[in-house]
Tab-separated table of C-alpha atoms in Angstrom:
chain	number	residue	atom	x	y	z
A	19	MET	CA	85.497	-16.980	22.192
A	20	ASP	CA	83.681	-13.464	22.632
A	21	VAL	CA	84.427	-12.670	18.954
A	22	LEU	CA	82.700	-15.815	18.092
A	23	ASP	CA	79.560	-15.016	20.246
A	24	ASN	CA	79.460	-11.551	18.998
A	25	GLY	CA	79.762	-12.939	15.095
A	26	PHE	CA	76.989	-15.504	15.943
A	27	VAL	CA	74.733	-13.062	17.603
A	28	GLY	CA	75.413	-10.240	14.579
A	29	ILE	CA	74.347	-13.171	11.732
A	30	ILE	CA	71.158	-14.093	13.802
A	31	ILE	CA	70.276	-10.297	13.794
A	32	THR	CA	71.236	-10.098	9.940
A	33	ALA	CA	68.525	-12.971	9.336
A	34	VAL	CA	66.006	-11.512	11.143
A	35	ILE	CA	66.307	-8.246	9.275
A	36	ILE	CA	66.022	-9.608	6.178
A	37	LEU	CA	63.310	-11.990	6.748
A	38	ILE	CA	61.452	-9.364	8.029
A	39	PHE	CA	62.374	-7.218	4.830
A	40	ILE	CA	61.612	-10.277	2.786
A	41	SER	CA	58.224	-10.615	4.383
A	42	ILE	CA	57.115	-6.765	3.893
A	43	PHE	CA	57.717	-7.208	0.311
A	44	LEU	CA	56.048	-10.124	-0.156
A	45	ARG	CA	53.296	-8.652	1.841
A	46	PHE	CA	53.497	-5.396	-0.273
A	47	VAL	CA	54.902	-7.043	-3.809
A	48	PRO	CA	52.009	-10.155	-4.258
A	49	VAL	CA	55.153	-12.348	-6.123
A	50	GLY	CA	52.840	-15.504	-5.680
A	51	LEU	CA	49.805	-13.673	-7.479
A	52	TRP	CA	52.441	-12.601	-10.241
A	53	VAL	CA	53.378	-15.757	-10.552
A	54	THR	CA	49.814	-17.386	-10.762
A	55	ALA	CA	48.446	-14.716	-13.190
A	56	TYR	CA	52.009	-15.036	-15.556
A	57	PHE	CA	51.662	-19.021	-15.910
A	58	SER	CA	47.793	-18.329	-16.400
A	59	GLY	CA	48.355	-16.307	-19.580
A	60	VAL	CA	47.631	-12.933	-17.924
A	61	LYS	CA	50.430	-10.417	-18.831
A	62	VAL	CA	50.760	-8.399	-15.889
A	63	GLY	CA	53.718	-6.273	-14.422
A	64	ILE	CA	54.899	-6.232	-10.880
A	65	GLY	CA	54.958	-2.628	-10.878
A	66	THR	CA	50.948	-2.704	-11.784
A	67	LEU	CA	50.798	-4.942	-8.948
A	68	VAL	CA	52.441	-2.505	-6.373
A	69	GLY	CA	50.637	0.326	-8.230
A	70	MET	CA	47.374	-1.359	-7.013
A	71	ARG	CA	48.547	-1.433	-3.694
A	72	LEU	CA	49.454	2.192	-3.272
A	73	ARG	CA	46.020	3.076	-5.054
A	74	GLN	CA	44.612	1.099	-2.235
A	75	VAL	CA	43.153	-1.477	-4.586
A	76	SER	CA	43.088	-5.272	-3.702
A	77	PRO	CA	45.335	-7.102	-6.497
A	78	HIS	CA	43.826	-10.406	-5.608
A	79	ALA	CA	40.135	-8.568	-6.555
A	80	ILE	CA	41.479	-7.790	-9.982
A	81	ILE	CA	43.588	-10.352	-10.899
A	82	ARG	CA	41.691	-13.470	-10.329
A	83	PRO	CA	38.622	-12.315	-11.924
A	84	LEU	CA	41.142	-11.276	-14.875
A	85	ILE	CA	42.521	-14.598	-15.048
A	86	LYS	CA	38.999	-16.113	-15.191
A	87	ALA	CA	38.253	-14.050	-18.157
A	88	THR	CA	41.398	-14.531	-19.870
A	89	LYS	CA	40.976	-18.526	-19.557
A	90	ALA	CA	37.453	-17.492	-20.965
A	91	GLY	CA	38.554	-16.214	-24.068
A	92	LEU	CA	37.429	-12.382	-22.810
A	93	SER	CA	40.060	-9.629	-23.777
A	94	LEU	CA	39.856	-7.195	-20.492
A	95	SER	CA	42.429	-4.956	-19.353
A	96	THR	CA	43.997	-4.505	-15.737
A	97	ASN	CA	42.345	-0.551	-16.236
A	98	GLU	CA	38.826	-1.408	-16.921
A	99	LEU	CA	38.423	-3.756	-13.756
A	100	GLU	CA	40.318	-1.550	-11.488
A	101	ALA	CA	38.163	1.234	-12.744
A	102	HIS	CA	35.060	-0.170	-11.880
A	103	PHE	CA	36.548	-1.411	-8.167
A	104	LEU	CA	36.985	1.970	-7.413
A	105	ALA	CA	33.720	3.160	-8.342
A	106	GLY	CA	32.337	0.796	-5.827
A	107	GLY	CA	31.399	-2.245	-8.442
A	108	ASN	CA	31.587	-5.954	-8.239
A	109	VAL	CA	34.297	-7.040	-10.280
A	110	ASN	CA	33.712	-10.267	-9.467
A	111	ALA	CA	30.025	-10.540	-10.502
A	112	VAL	CA	30.920	-8.655	-13.604
A	113	ILE	CA	33.234	-11.189	-15.182
A	114	ASP	CA	30.832	-13.883	-14.208
A	115	ALA	CA	28.124	-12.016	-16.073
A	116	LEU	CA	30.618	-11.854	-19.036
A	117	ILE	CA	31.632	-15.273	-19.235
A	118	ALA	CA	27.637	-16.443	-18.852
A	119	SER	CA	26.800	-14.325	-21.871
A	120	HIS	CA	29.367	-15.456	-24.082
A	121	ARG	CA	28.974	-18.698	-23.318
A	122	ALA	CA	25.036	-18.194	-24.299
A	123	GLU	CA	26.141	-16.007	-27.112
A	124	ILE	CA	24.275	-12.797	-25.489
A	125	GLU	CA	26.158	-9.659	-26.514
A	126	LEU	CA	27.061	-7.626	-23.495
A	127	GLU	CA	30.057	-5.229	-23.359
A	128	PHE	CA	31.802	-4.630	-20.220
A	129	GLU	CA	31.010	-0.888	-20.110
A	130	LYS	CA	26.766	-2.412	-20.127
A	131	ALA	CA	27.736	-4.726	-17.541
A	132	ALA	CA	29.698	-2.392	-15.406
A	133	ALA	CA	26.638	-0.064	-15.610
A	134	ILE	CA	24.194	-2.353	-14.622
A	135	ASP	CA	26.093	-3.693	-11.358
A	136	LEU	CA	26.590	-0.081	-10.595
A	137	ALA	CA	23.159	0.752	-11.085
A	138	GLY	CA	22.606	-1.893	-8.156
A	139	ARG	CA	21.335	-5.001	-9.939
A	140	ASN	CA	22.695	-8.531	-9.822
A	141	VAL	CA	24.112	-8.693	-13.520
A	142	PHE	CA	24.840	-12.070	-13.140
A	143	GLU	CA	21.434	-13.036	-12.026
A	144	ALA	CA	20.099	-10.788	-14.913
A	145	VAL	CA	21.880	-13.056	-17.748
A	146	GLN	CA	20.557	-16.031	-16.089
A	147	VAL	CA	17.137	-14.819	-16.392
A	148	SER	CA	17.890	-13.502	-19.899
A	149	VAL	CA	19.162	-17.384	-20.740
A	150	ASN	CA	16.746	-19.290	-18.383
A	151	PRO	CA	13.289	-17.517	-18.105
A	152	LYS	CA	11.973	-16.381	-14.441
A	153	VAL	CA	8.169	-17.149	-13.491
A	154	ILE	CA	7.035	-14.508	-11.201
A	155	VAL	CA	3.785	-15.551	-9.085
A	156	THR	CA	1.654	-12.603	-8.049
A	157	PRO	CA	-0.427	-12.648	-4.853
A	158	ASP	CA	-3.948	-13.204	-5.235
A	159	ILE	CA	-5.744	-10.371	-7.012
A	160	ALA	CA	-9.536	-9.843	-5.991
A	161	ALA	CA	-11.636	-8.137	-8.682
A	162	VAL	CA	-15.702	-7.545	-9.037
A	163	ALA	CA	-17.508	-8.522	-12.215
A	164	LYS	CA	-20.496	-6.940	-13.441
A	165	ASP	CA	-22.893	-9.106	-11.613
A	166	GLY	CA	-21.053	-7.954	-8.040
A	167	ILE	CA	-19.751	-11.480	-7.575
A	168	GLU	CA	-15.972	-11.268	-6.866
A	169	ILE	CA	-13.025	-13.499	-8.272
A	170	VAL	CA	-9.966	-13.713	-6.701
A	171	ALA	CA	-7.559	-15.073	-9.136
A	172	LYS	CA	-3.527	-15.835	-8.780
A	173	ALA	CA	-1.161	-15.502	-12.234
A	174	LYS	CA	2.127	-16.941	-12.483
A	175	VAL	CA	4.123	-14.157	-15.220
A	176	THR	CA	6.882	-15.710	-17.222
A	177	VAL	CA	9.162	-13.015	-17.688
A	178	ARG	CA	12.744	-13.108	-19.433
A	179	ALA	CA	15.605	-10.138	-18.760
A	180	ASN	CA	16.045	-7.396	-20.924
A	181	ILE	CA	19.789	-6.428	-20.709
A	182	GLU	CA	18.968	-3.454	-22.591
A	183	ARG	CA	16.636	-1.898	-20.512
A	184	LEU	CA	17.927	-3.095	-17.107
A	185	VAL	CA	19.434	0.322	-16.539
A	186	GLY	CA	16.542	2.707	-15.888
A	187	GLY	CA	13.910	-0.396	-16.511
A	188	ALA	CA	11.172	-0.613	-14.001
A	189	GLY	CA	11.556	-4.352	-11.765
A	190	GLU	CA	9.049	-6.825	-10.933
A	191	ASP	CA	7.079	-5.156	-8.379
A	192	THR	CA	5.528	-2.879	-11.537
A	193	ILE	CA	5.186	-6.363	-13.597
A	194	ILE	CA	3.212	-7.603	-10.509
A	195	ALA	CA	1.057	-4.336	-10.601
A	196	ARG	CA	0.263	-4.331	-13.773
A	197	VAL	CA	-0.994	-7.706	-14.071
A	198	GLY	CA	-3.008	-6.582	-11.456
A	199	GLU	CA	-4.617	-4.369	-12.803
A	200	GLY	CA	-4.647	-6.117	-16.320
A	201	VAL	CA	-6.471	-8.422	-14.120
A	202	VAL	CA	-8.833	-5.775	-12.323
A	203	THR	CA	-10.380	-4.661	-15.843
A	204	THR	CA	-10.604	-8.322	-17.664
A	205	VAL	CA	-13.132	-9.346	-14.393
A	206	GLY	CA	-14.341	-5.783	-14.182
A	207	SER	CA	-15.860	-5.706	-17.887
A	208	ALA	CA	-17.256	-9.284	-18.098
A	209	ASP	CA	-21.214	-9.289	-17.480
A	210	LYS	CA	-21.045	-12.164	-15.188
A	211	HIS	CA	-18.474	-14.005	-13.209
A	212	SER	CA	-19.178	-17.137	-14.803
A	213	ASP	CA	-17.642	-15.992	-17.903
A	214	VAL	CA	-14.429	-15.638	-15.959
A	215	LEU	CA	-14.574	-19.039	-14.705
A	216	GLU	CA	-15.393	-20.629	-18.058
A	217	ASN	CA	-12.995	-18.943	-20.051
A	218	PRO	CA	-9.786	-17.938	-17.429
A	219	ASP	CA	-7.673	-17.546	-20.600
A	220	MET	CA	-9.680	-14.521	-21.406
A	221	ILE	CA	-7.781	-12.685	-18.744
A	222	SER	CA	-4.166	-13.901	-20.039
A	223	LYS	CA	-4.717	-12.638	-23.866
A	224	THR	CA	-6.615	-9.231	-22.443
A	225	VAL	CA	-2.880	-8.372	-20.083
A	226	LEU	CA	-0.997	-9.726	-22.765
A	227	SER	CA	-2.774	-7.299	-25.464
A	228	LYS	CA	-1.738	-4.065	-23.426
A	229	GLY	CA	2.212	-4.519	-23.580
A	230	LEU	CA	2.578	-4.779	-19.818
A	231	ASP	CA	6.699	-4.881	-20.312
A	232	SER	CA	6.772	-1.547	-21.836
A	233	GLY	CA	9.673	0.453	-20.162
A	234	THR	CA	10.241	-2.549	-17.610
A	235	ALA	CA	13.857	-4.729	-17.430
A	236	PHE	CA	11.927	-7.841	-18.279
A	237	GLU	CA	10.307	-8.809	-21.854
A	238	ILE	CA	6.946	-10.911	-20.964
A	239	LEU	CA	6.504	-14.452	-22.167
A	240	SER	CA	3.545	-15.490	-21.151
A	241	ILE	CA	0.883	-15.090	-18.196
A	242	ASP	CA	-1.282	-17.959	-16.782
A	243	ILE	CA	-3.795	-17.760	-14.261
A	244	ALA	CA	-2.848	-20.179	-11.514
A	245	ASP	CA	-5.631	-20.104	-9.507
A	246	ILE	CA	-9.124	-18.631	-9.713
A	247	ASP	CA	-11.683	-18.988	-6.833
A	248	VAL	CA	-15.279	-17.095	-6.329
A	249	GLY	CA	-14.865	-14.932	-3.567
A	250	ARG	CA	-17.687	-12.695	-1.932
A	251	ASN	CA	-21.207	-11.122	-3.609
A	252	ILE	CA	-20.153	-7.647	-2.971
A	253	GLY	CA	-23.179	-6.399	-4.960
A	254	ALA	CA	-25.679	-8.085	-2.550
A	255	LYS	CA	-23.440	-6.566	0.550
A	256	LEU	CA	-23.508	-3.163	-1.147
A	257	GLN	CA	-27.332	-3.639	-1.643
A	258	THR	CA	-27.539	-4.719	2.374
A	259	GLU	CA	-25.366	-1.648	3.655
A	260	GLN	CA	-27.245	0.918	1.501
A	261	ALA	CA	-30.429	-0.645	2.528
A	262	GLU	CA	-29.387	-0.228	5.769
A	263	ALA	CA	-28.223	3.139	5.568
A	264	ASP	CA	-31.662	4.105	4.144
A	265	LYS	CA	-33.069	2.699	6.873
A	266	ASN	CA	-30.899	4.794	9.372
A	267	ILE	CA	-31.847	7.951	7.245
A	268	ALA	CA	-35.482	7.454	7.359
A	269	GLN	CA	-35.175	6.610	10.879
A	270	ALA	CA	-33.340	10.114	11.852
A	271	LYS	CA	-35.895	11.895	9.568
A	272	ALA	CA	-38.990	9.953	11.377
A	273	GLU	CA	-37.184	10.826	14.909
A	274	GLU	CA	-36.781	14.808	13.541
A	275	ARG	CA	-40.396	14.847	12.629
A	276	ARG	CA	-41.232	13.440	16.119
A	277	SER	CA	-39.146	15.712	17.832
A	278	MET	CA	-40.864	18.694	15.780
A	279	ALA	CA	-44.239	17.097	16.891
A	280	ILE	CA	-43.226	16.911	20.401
A	281	ALA	CA	-41.989	20.865	20.468
A	282	GLN	CA	-45.104	22.126	18.564
A	283	GLU	CA	-47.125	20.685	20.999
A	284	GLN	CA	-44.989	21.663	24.002
A	285	GLU	CA	-45.393	25.157	22.268
A	286	MET	CA	-49.600	24.914	21.922
A	287	ARG	CA	-49.711	23.783	25.829
A	288	ALA	CA	-47.812	26.586	26.579
A	289	GLU	CA	-50.167	29.183	24.389
A	290	THR	CA	-53.027	27.403	25.972
A	291	GLN	CA	-51.964	28.038	29.271
A	292	LYS	CA	-51.201	31.640	28.236
A	293	MET	CA	-55.213	31.873	26.672
A	294	ARG	CA	-56.286	30.082	30.288
A	295	ALA	CA	-54.602	32.854	32.223
A	296	LYS	CA	-56.196	35.611	30.297
A	297	VAL	CA	-59.881	33.718	30.808
A	298	VAL	CA	-59.175	33.766	34.322
A	299	GLU	CA	-57.846	37.039	34.824
A	300	SER	CA	-61.310	38.540	32.777
A	301	GLU	CA	-63.235	36.276	34.989
A	302	ALA	CA	-61.320	38.140	38.042
A	303	GLU	CA	-62.757	41.472	36.612
A	304	VAL	CA	-66.321	40.208	36.848
A	305	PRO	CA	-67.282	40.466	40.200
A	306	LEU	CA	-65.620	43.678	40.643
A	307	ALA	CA	-67.457	44.915	37.867
A	308	MET	CA	-70.811	43.550	39.141
A	309	ALA	CA	-69.763	44.999	42.337
A	310	GLU	CA	-69.376	48.336	41.000
A	311	ALA	CA	-72.707	48.304	39.200
A	312	LEU	CA	-74.212	47.347	42.406
A	313	ARG	CA	-72.958	50.477	44.165
A	314	SER	CA	-73.844	52.790	41.135
A	315	GLY	CA	-77.545	51.389	41.167
A	316	ASN	CA	-77.250	49.909	37.667
A	317	LEU	CA	-77.490	46.322	38.913
A	318	GLY	CA	-80.429	45.283	41.246
A	319	VAL	CA	-80.408	42.847	43.873
A	320	MET	CA	-83.251	41.179	42.403
A	321	ASP	CA	-81.425	41.125	39.209
A	322	TYR	CA	-78.210	39.538	40.886
A	323	TYR	CA	-79.903	36.524	42.507
A	324	LYS	CA	-81.882	36.016	39.168
A	325	MET	CA	-78.884	36.058	37.479
A	326	LYS	CA	-77.619	33.482	40.204
A	327	ASN	CA	-80.570	31.256	39.597
A	328	ILE	CA	-79.676	30.849	35.950
A	329	ASN	CA	-76.245	30.464	36.204
A	330	ALA	CA	-77.318	27.325	38.994
A	331	ASP	CA	-79.833	26.117	36.460
A	332	THR	CA	-77.330	25.923	33.390
A	333	ASP	CA	-74.294	24.022	35.995
A	334	MET	CA	-77.536	21.579	36.566
A	335	ARG	CA	-78.558	21.116	33.056
A	336	SER	CA	-74.719	20.795	32.217
A	337	ALA	CA	-74.071	17.761	34.934
A	338	ILE	CA	-77.022	16.130	33.866
A	339	SER	CA	-76.304	16.066	30.078
A	340	ASP	CA	-72.374	14.940	31.177
A	341	GLN	CA	-74.184	11.899	33.531
A	342	SER	CA	-76.302	10.812	30.445
A	343	THR	CA	-73.488	10.716	28.353
A	344	GLU	CA	-70.961	8.533	29.856
A	345	GLU	CA	-74.076	6.301	31.196
A	346	GLU	CA	-74.633	5.837	27.163
A	347	GLU	CA	-71.102	5.390	26.469
């Protein structure tokens, strides 16, 4: 009985070990993926799948896109897809782009598609835009005509992706900037803003003639003015601001002249006070001189009184004259 129990336990242990081995084998060797690839017409060996595991490459990320490409009639190898995967590319997006370009009869090689993907662009979206043109709507673009009136325009730019220039070509931001520059140039060269309002297509013609898509990843098919409005009167505003600035300058200069006049007046007053001080000083010397003349006998007492009478008479006449003048006024 013990022998039978020991044999049964051994069988169970052996079965568990076998199941663990099979699980590890199936985890490391994707047999199911190999079977799917084989019946899908993709010839890939088990050793190739194991090698992908050893190179830390997901076999599903390579084989499933390869199956899709093979069904679409594309001839690709696992080495190409694996190299692109190891470079950090999106294998599935590249395969979708190749299938879309093949169906649309657009010439696109795997190396070109892989380069576009590694450059950071969505290669599948690029193929879609190449088949179905994309419309880029610019923000409101403000420009001023020669008469000083502001024009606010919004344009719709229809573009088609240029596969050959996707690597190294400028993006949508450059297209929008160049269109904005063309709108500003066209409106700015117009004599009157009404000319632009009457013929908005003059903006489209001028912008298209500049070849704005050179050096970009797109080909401009058309530029349409979606909306155009009249903005502010920039000319009048500038004239008002200039007049205000001139007024402030004139006021500043007048204030400067007033300050200089006040300063000059103060200087003259100081000079007057200085001269008065000198007169008072001179008048203070007169009594001293007269006293000295009296002591020395050069001036008599009667002469002194005559001089005082003359001064008194002069003061009286001056007072009478001032009173008459006030009455006449």
